[in-house]
PDB file of C-alpha atoms in Angstrom:
ATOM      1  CA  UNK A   2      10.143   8.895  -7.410  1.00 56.00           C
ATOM      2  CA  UNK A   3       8.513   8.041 -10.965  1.00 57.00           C
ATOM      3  CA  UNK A   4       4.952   9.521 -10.850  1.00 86.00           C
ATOM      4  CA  UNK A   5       1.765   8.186 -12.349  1.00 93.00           C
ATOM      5  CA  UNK A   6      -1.504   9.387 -13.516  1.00 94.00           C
ATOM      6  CA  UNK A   7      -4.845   8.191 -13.352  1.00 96.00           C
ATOM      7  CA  UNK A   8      -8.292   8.910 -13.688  1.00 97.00           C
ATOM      8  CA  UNK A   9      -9.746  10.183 -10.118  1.00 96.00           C
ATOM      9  CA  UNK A  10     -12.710   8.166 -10.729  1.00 97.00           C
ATOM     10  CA  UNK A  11     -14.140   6.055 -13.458  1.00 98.00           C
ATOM     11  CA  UNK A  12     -17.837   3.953 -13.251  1.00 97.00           C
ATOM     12  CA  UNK A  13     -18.792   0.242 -14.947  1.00 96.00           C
ATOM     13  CA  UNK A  14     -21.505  -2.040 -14.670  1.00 96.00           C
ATOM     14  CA  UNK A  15     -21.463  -5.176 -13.236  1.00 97.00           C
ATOM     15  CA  UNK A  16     -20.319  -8.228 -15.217  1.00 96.00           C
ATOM     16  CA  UNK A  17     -18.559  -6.048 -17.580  1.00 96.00           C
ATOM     17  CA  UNK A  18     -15.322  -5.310 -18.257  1.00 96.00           C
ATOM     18  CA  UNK A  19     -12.994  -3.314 -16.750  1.00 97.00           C
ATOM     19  CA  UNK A  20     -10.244  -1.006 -17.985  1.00 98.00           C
ATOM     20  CA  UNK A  21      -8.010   0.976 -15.777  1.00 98.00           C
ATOM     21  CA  UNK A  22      -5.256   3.215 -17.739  1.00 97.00           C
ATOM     22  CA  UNK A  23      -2.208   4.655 -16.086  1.00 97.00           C
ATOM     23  CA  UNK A  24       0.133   7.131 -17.324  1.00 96.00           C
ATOM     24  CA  UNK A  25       3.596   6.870 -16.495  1.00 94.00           C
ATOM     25  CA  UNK A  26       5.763   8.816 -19.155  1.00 93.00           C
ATOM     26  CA  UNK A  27       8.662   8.925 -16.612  1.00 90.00           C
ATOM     27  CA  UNK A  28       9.529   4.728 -16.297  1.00 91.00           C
ATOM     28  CA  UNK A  29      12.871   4.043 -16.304  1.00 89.00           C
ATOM     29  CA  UNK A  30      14.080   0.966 -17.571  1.00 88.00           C
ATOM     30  CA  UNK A  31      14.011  -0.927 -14.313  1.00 86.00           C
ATOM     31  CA  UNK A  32      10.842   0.045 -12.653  1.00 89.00           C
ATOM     32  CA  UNK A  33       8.021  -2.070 -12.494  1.00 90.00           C
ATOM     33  CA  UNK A  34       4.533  -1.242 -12.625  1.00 93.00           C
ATOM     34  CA  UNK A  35       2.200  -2.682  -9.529  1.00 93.00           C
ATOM     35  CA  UNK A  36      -1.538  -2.239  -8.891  1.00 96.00           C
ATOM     36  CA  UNK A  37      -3.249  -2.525  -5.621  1.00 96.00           C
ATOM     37  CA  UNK A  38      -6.640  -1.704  -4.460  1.00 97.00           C
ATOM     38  CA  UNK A  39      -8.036  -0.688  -1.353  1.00 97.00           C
ATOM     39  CA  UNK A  40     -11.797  -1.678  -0.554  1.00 95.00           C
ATOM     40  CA  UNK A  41     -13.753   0.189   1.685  1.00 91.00           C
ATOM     41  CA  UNK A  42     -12.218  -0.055   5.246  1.00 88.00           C
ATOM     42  CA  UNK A  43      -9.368  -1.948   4.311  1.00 92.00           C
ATOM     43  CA  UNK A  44      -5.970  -1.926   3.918  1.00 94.00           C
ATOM     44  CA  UNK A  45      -4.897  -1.924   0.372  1.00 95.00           C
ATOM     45  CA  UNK A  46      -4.642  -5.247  -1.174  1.00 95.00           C
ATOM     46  CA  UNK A  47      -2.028  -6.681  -3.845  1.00 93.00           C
ATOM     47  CA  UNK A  48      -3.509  -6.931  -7.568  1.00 95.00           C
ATOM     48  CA  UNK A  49      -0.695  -7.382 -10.021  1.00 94.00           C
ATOM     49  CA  UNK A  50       2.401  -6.496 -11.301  1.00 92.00           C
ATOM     50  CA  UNK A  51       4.735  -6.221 -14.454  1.00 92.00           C
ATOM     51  CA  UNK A  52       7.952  -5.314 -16.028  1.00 91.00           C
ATOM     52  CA  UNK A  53       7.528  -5.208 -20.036  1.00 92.00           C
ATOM     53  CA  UNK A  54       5.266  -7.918 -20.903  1.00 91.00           C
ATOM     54  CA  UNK A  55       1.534  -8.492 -20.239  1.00 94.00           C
ATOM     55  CA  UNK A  56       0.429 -10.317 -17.168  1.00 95.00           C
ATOM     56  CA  UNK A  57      -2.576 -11.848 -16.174  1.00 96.00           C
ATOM     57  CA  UNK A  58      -3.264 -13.610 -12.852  1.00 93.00           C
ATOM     58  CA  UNK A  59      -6.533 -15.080 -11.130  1.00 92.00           C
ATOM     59  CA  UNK A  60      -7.547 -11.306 -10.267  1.00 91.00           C
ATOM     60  CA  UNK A  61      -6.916  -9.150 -13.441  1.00 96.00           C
ATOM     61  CA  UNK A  62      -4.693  -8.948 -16.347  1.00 97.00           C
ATOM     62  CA  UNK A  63      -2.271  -5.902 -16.779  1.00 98.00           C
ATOM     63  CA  UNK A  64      -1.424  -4.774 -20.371  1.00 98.00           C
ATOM     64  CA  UNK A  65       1.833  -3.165 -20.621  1.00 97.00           C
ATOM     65  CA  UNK A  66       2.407  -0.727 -23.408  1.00 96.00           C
ATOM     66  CA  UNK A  67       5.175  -1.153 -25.868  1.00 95.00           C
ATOM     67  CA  UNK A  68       6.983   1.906 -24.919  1.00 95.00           C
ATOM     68  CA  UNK A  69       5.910   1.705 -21.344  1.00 95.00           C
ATOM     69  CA  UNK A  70       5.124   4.948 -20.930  1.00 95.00           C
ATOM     70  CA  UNK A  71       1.251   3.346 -19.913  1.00 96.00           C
ATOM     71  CA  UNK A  72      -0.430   0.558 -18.709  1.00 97.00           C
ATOM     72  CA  UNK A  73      -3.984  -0.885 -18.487  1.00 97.00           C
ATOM     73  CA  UNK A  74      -5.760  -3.212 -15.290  1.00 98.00           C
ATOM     74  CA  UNK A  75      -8.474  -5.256 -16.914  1.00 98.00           C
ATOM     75  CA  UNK A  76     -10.869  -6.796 -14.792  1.00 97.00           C
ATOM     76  CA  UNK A  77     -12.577  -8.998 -16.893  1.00 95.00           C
ATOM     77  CA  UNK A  78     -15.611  -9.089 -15.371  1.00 95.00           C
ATOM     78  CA  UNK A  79     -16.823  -6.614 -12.623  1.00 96.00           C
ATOM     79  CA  UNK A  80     -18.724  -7.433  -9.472  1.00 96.00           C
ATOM     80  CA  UNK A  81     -19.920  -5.250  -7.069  1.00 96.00           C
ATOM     81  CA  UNK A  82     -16.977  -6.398  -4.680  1.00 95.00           C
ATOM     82  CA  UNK A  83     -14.611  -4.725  -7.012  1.00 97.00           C
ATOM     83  CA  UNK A  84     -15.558  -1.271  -6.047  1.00 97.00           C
ATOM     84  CA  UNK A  85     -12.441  -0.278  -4.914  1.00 97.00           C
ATOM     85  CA  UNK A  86      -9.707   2.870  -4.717  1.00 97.00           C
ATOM     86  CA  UNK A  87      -7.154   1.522  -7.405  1.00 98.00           C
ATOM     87  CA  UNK A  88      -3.488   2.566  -7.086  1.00 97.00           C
ATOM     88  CA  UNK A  89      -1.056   2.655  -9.973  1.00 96.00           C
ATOM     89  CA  UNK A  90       2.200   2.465  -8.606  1.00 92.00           C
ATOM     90  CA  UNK A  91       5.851   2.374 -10.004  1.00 89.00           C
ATOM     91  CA  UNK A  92       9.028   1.044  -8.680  1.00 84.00           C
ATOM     92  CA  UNK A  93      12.942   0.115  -8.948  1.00 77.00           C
ATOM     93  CA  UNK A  94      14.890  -2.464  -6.631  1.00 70.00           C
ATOM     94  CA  UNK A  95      15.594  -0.672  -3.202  1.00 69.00           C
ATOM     95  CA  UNK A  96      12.926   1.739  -3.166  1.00 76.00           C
ATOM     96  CA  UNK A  97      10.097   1.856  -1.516  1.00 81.00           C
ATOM     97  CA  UNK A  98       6.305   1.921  -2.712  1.00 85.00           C
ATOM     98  CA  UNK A  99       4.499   5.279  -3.611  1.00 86.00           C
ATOM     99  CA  UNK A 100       1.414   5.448  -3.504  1.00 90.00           C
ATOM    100  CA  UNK A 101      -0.971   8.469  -5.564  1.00 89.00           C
ATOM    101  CA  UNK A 102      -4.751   9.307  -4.936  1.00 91.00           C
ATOM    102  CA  UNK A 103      -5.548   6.301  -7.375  1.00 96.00           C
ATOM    103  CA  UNK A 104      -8.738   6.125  -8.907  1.00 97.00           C
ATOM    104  CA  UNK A 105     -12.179   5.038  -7.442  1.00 97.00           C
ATOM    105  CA  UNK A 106     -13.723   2.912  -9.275  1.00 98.00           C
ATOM    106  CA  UNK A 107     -17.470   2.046  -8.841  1.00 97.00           C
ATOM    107  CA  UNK A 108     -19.672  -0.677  -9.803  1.00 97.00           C
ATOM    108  CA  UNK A 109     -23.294  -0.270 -10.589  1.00 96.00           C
ATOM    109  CA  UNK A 110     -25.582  -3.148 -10.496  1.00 94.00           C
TER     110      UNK A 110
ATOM    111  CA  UNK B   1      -1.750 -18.984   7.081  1.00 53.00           C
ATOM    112  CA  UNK B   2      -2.830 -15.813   9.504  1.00 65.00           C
ATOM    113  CA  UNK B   3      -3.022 -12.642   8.100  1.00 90.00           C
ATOM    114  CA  UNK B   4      -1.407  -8.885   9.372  1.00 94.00           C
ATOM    115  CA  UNK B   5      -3.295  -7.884  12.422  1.00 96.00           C
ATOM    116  CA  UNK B   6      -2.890  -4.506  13.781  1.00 97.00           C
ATOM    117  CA  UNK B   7      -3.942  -2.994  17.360  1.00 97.00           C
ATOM    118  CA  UNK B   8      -5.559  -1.241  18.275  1.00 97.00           C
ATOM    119  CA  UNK B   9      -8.859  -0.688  15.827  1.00 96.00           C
ATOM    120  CA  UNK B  10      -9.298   2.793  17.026  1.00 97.00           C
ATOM    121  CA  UNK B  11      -7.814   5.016  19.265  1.00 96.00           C
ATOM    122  CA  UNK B  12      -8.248   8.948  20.224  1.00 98.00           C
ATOM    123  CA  UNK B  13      -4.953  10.774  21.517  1.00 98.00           C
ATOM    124  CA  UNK B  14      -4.509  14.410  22.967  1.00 98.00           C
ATOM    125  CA  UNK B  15      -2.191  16.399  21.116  1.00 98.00           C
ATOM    126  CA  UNK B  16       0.759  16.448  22.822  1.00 98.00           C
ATOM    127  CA  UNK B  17       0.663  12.746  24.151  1.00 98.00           C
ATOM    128  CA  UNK B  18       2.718   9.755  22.937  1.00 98.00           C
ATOM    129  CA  UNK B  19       1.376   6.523  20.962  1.00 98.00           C
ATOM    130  CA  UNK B  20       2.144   3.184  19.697  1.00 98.00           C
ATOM    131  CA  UNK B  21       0.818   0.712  17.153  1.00 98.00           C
ATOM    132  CA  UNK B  22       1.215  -2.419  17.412  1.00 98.00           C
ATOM    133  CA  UNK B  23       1.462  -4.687  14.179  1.00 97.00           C
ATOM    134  CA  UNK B  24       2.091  -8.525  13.702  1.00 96.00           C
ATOM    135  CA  UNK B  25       3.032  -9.813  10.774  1.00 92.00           C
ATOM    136  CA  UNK B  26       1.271 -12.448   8.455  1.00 86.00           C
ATOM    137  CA  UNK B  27       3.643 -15.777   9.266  1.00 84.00           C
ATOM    138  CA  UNK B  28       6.440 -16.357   7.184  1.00 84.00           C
ATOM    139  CA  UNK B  29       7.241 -13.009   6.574  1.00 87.00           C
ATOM    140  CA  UNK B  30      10.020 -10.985   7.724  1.00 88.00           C
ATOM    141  CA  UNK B  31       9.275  -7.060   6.725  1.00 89.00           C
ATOM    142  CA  UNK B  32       7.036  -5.070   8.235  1.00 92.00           C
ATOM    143  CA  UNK B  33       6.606  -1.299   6.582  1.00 92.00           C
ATOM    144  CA  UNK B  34       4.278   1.149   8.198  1.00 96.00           C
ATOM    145  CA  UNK B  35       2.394   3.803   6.750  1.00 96.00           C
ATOM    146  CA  UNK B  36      -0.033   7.119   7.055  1.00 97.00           C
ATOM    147  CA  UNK B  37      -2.661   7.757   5.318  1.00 97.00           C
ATOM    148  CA  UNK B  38      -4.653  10.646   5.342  1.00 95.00           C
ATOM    149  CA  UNK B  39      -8.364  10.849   4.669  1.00 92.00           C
ATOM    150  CA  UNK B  40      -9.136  10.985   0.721  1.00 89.00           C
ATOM    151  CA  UNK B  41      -5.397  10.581  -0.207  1.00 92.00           C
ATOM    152  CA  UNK B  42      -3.167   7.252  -0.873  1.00 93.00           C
ATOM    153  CA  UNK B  43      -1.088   5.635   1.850  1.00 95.00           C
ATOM    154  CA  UNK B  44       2.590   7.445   2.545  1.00 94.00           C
ATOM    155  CA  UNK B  45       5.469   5.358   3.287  1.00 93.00           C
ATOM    156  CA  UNK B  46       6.894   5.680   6.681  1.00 95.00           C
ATOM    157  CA  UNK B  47       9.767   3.342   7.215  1.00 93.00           C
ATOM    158  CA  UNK B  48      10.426  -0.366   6.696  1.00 91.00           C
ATOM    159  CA  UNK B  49      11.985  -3.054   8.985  1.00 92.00           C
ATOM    160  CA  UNK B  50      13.832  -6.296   8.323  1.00 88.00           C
ATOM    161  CA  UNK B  51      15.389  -8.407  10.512  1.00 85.00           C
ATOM    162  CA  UNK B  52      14.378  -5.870  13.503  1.00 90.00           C
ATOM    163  CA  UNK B  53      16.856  -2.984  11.551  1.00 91.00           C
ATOM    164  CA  UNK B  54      15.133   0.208   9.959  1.00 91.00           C
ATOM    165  CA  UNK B  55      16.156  -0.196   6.284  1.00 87.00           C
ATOM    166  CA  UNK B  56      14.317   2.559   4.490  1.00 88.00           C
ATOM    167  CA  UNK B  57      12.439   6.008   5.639  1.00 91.00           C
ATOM    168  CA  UNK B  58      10.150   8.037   4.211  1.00 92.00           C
ATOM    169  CA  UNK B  59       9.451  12.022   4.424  1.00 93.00           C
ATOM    170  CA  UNK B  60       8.433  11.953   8.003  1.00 96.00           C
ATOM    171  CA  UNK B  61      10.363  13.556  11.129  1.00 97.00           C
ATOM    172  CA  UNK B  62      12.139  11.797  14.149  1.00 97.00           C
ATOM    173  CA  UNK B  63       9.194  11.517  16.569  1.00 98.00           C
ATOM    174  CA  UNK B  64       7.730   8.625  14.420  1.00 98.00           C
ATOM    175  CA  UNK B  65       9.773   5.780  15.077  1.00 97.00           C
ATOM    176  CA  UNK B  66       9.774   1.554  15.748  1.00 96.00           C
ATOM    177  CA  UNK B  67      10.790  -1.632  16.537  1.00 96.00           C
ATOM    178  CA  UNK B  68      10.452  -4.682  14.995  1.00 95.00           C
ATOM    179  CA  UNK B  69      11.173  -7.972  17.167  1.00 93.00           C
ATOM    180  CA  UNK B  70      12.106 -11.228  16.485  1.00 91.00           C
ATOM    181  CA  UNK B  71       9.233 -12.550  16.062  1.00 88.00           C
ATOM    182  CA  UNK B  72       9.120 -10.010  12.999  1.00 87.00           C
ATOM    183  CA  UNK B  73       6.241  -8.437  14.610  1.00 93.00           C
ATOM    184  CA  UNK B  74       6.303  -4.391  15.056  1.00 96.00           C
ATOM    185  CA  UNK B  75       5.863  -1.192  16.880  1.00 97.00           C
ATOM    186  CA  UNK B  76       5.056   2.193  15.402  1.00 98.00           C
ATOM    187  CA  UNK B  77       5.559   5.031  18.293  1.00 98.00           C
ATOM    188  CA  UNK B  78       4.757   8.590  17.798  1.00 98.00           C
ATOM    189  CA  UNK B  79       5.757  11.145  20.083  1.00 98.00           C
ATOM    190  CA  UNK B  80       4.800  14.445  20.704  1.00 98.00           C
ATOM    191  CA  UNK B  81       1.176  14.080  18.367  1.00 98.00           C
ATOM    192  CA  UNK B  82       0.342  16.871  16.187  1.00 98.00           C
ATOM    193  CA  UNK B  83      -3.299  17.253  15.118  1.00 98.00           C
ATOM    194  CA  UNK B  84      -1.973  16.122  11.242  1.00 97.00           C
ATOM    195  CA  UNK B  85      -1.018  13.021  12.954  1.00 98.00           C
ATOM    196  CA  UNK B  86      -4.677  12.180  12.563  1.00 98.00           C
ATOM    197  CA  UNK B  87      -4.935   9.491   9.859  1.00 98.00           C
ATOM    198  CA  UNK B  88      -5.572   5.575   9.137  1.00 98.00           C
ATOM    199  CA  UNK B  89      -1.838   3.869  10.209  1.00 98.00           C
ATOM    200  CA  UNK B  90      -1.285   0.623   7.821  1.00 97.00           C
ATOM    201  CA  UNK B  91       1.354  -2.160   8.179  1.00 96.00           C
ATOM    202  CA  UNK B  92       2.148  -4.263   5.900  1.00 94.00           C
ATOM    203  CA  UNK B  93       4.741  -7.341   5.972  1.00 91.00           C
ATOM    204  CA  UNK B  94       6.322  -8.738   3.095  1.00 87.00           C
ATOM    205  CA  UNK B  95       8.563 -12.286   2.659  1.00 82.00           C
ATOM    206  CA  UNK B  96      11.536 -11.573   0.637  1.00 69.00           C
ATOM    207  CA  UNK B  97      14.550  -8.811   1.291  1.00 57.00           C
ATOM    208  CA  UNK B  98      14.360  -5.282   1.824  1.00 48.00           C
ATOM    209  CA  UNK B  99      12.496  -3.607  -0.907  1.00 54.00           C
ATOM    210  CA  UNK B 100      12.707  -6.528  -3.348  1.00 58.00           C
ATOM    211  CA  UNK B 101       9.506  -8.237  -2.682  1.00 59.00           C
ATOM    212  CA  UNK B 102       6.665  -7.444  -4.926  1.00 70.00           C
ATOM    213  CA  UNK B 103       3.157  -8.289  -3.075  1.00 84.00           C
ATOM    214  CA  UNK B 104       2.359  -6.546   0.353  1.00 88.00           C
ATOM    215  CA  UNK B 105       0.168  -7.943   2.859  1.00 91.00           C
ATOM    216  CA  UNK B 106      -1.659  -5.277   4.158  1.00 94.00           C
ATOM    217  CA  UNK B 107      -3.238  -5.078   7.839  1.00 95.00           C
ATOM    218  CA  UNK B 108      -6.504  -3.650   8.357  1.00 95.00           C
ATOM    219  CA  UNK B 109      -5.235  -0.753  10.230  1.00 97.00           C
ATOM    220  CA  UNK B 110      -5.285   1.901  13.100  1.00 97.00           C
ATOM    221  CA  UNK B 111      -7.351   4.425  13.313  1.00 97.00           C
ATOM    222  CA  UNK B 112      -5.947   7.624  14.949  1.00 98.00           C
ATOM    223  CA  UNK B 113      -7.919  10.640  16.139  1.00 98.00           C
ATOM    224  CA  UNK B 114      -5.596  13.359  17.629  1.00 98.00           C
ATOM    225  CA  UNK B 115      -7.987  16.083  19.411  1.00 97.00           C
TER     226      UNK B 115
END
């Protein structure tokens, strides 16, 4: 399974912007690169995903590096409800999801 | 549209003793995976259902097992419970094919305590 690496835990304040980085030196060519968070006695929740080019959706925006090898959720404006475990997860066709410790991102008001 | 619901909320075993989870998926949807996830740690892929056959496993032994029915809802069982067995159990359905869909829908969740 490709790995990724993130920050265990990053801070922000509220109604400021957001950026999560993930490593993933190991993509192959046909994995995609997903983001979910989990809030606070919850089941994780889908936030976005991406293959080469940027996305942005009604949550975040992802920003895909040129070589892939890293990636970037933006949320573009942080509320408190966004304090959340954030997971950084790759995958091919046929395989399943694989989830890492993620990072914990708070949200100071 | 309904969402995943899992059942039970909580639920305390004795090691040794058999469980199941039950697991209904949001409508429209015809995957169900189920994970584990330990305390502090990300969720870990179990196995996957479609169309009531297994189509995928993860890293975990024999004594986990399920059913999914045709109403695409699900069953987790785990025999035998091990004290590690302790964790949060998720289920999560999906619309499209095995392992092709991108977004998740994520239950809530079971808590297990094995003492």
């Amino acid at each position: 399974d490709a790995k990724t690496t993130q920050p265990n835990s990053m801070e922000s304040n509220e109604e400021e912007p957001v950026h999560l980085p993930c490593n993933h030196s190991t993509i192959s060519g046909t994995d995609y690169i997903h983001w979910y968070r989990q809030l606070p006695s919850q089941g994780p929740e889908y936030v976005i995903h991406g293959l080469t080019s940027n996305v942005n959706n009604r949550m975040a925006s992802l920003a895909i590096a040129e070589d892939r090898k890293s990636s970037t959720l933006i949320l573009h404006r942080a509320t408190l409800r966004d304090a959340a475990v954030y997971y950084c997860i790759l995958r091919d066709y046929g395989q399943n999801f694989v989830f890492g410790p993620g990072t914990r991102l708070s949200v100071l008001p | 549209e309904t969402g995943v619901t899992q059942s039970p909320t909580h639920l305390i075993k004795t090691r040794g003793q058999q469980v199941t989870l039950r697991c209904s998926s949001q409508s429209g949807h015809n995957t169900v995976s189920w994970y584990q996830q330990a305390l502090g740690q990300g969720p870990q892929f179990i196995f996957q259902y479609y169309r009531e056959e297994e189509n995928g496993r993860g890293n975990f032994p024999p004594r986990f097992s399920g059913l999914q029915f045709p109403n695409y809802s699900s069953e987790l069982n785990v025999n035998a419970l091990e004290l590690d067995d302790s964790a949060l159990y998720l289920c999560a359905s999906s619309r499209d094919s095995p392992m092709l869909g991108h977004e998740q829908y994520f239950g809530p969740g079971t808590r297990l305590t094995v003492t």
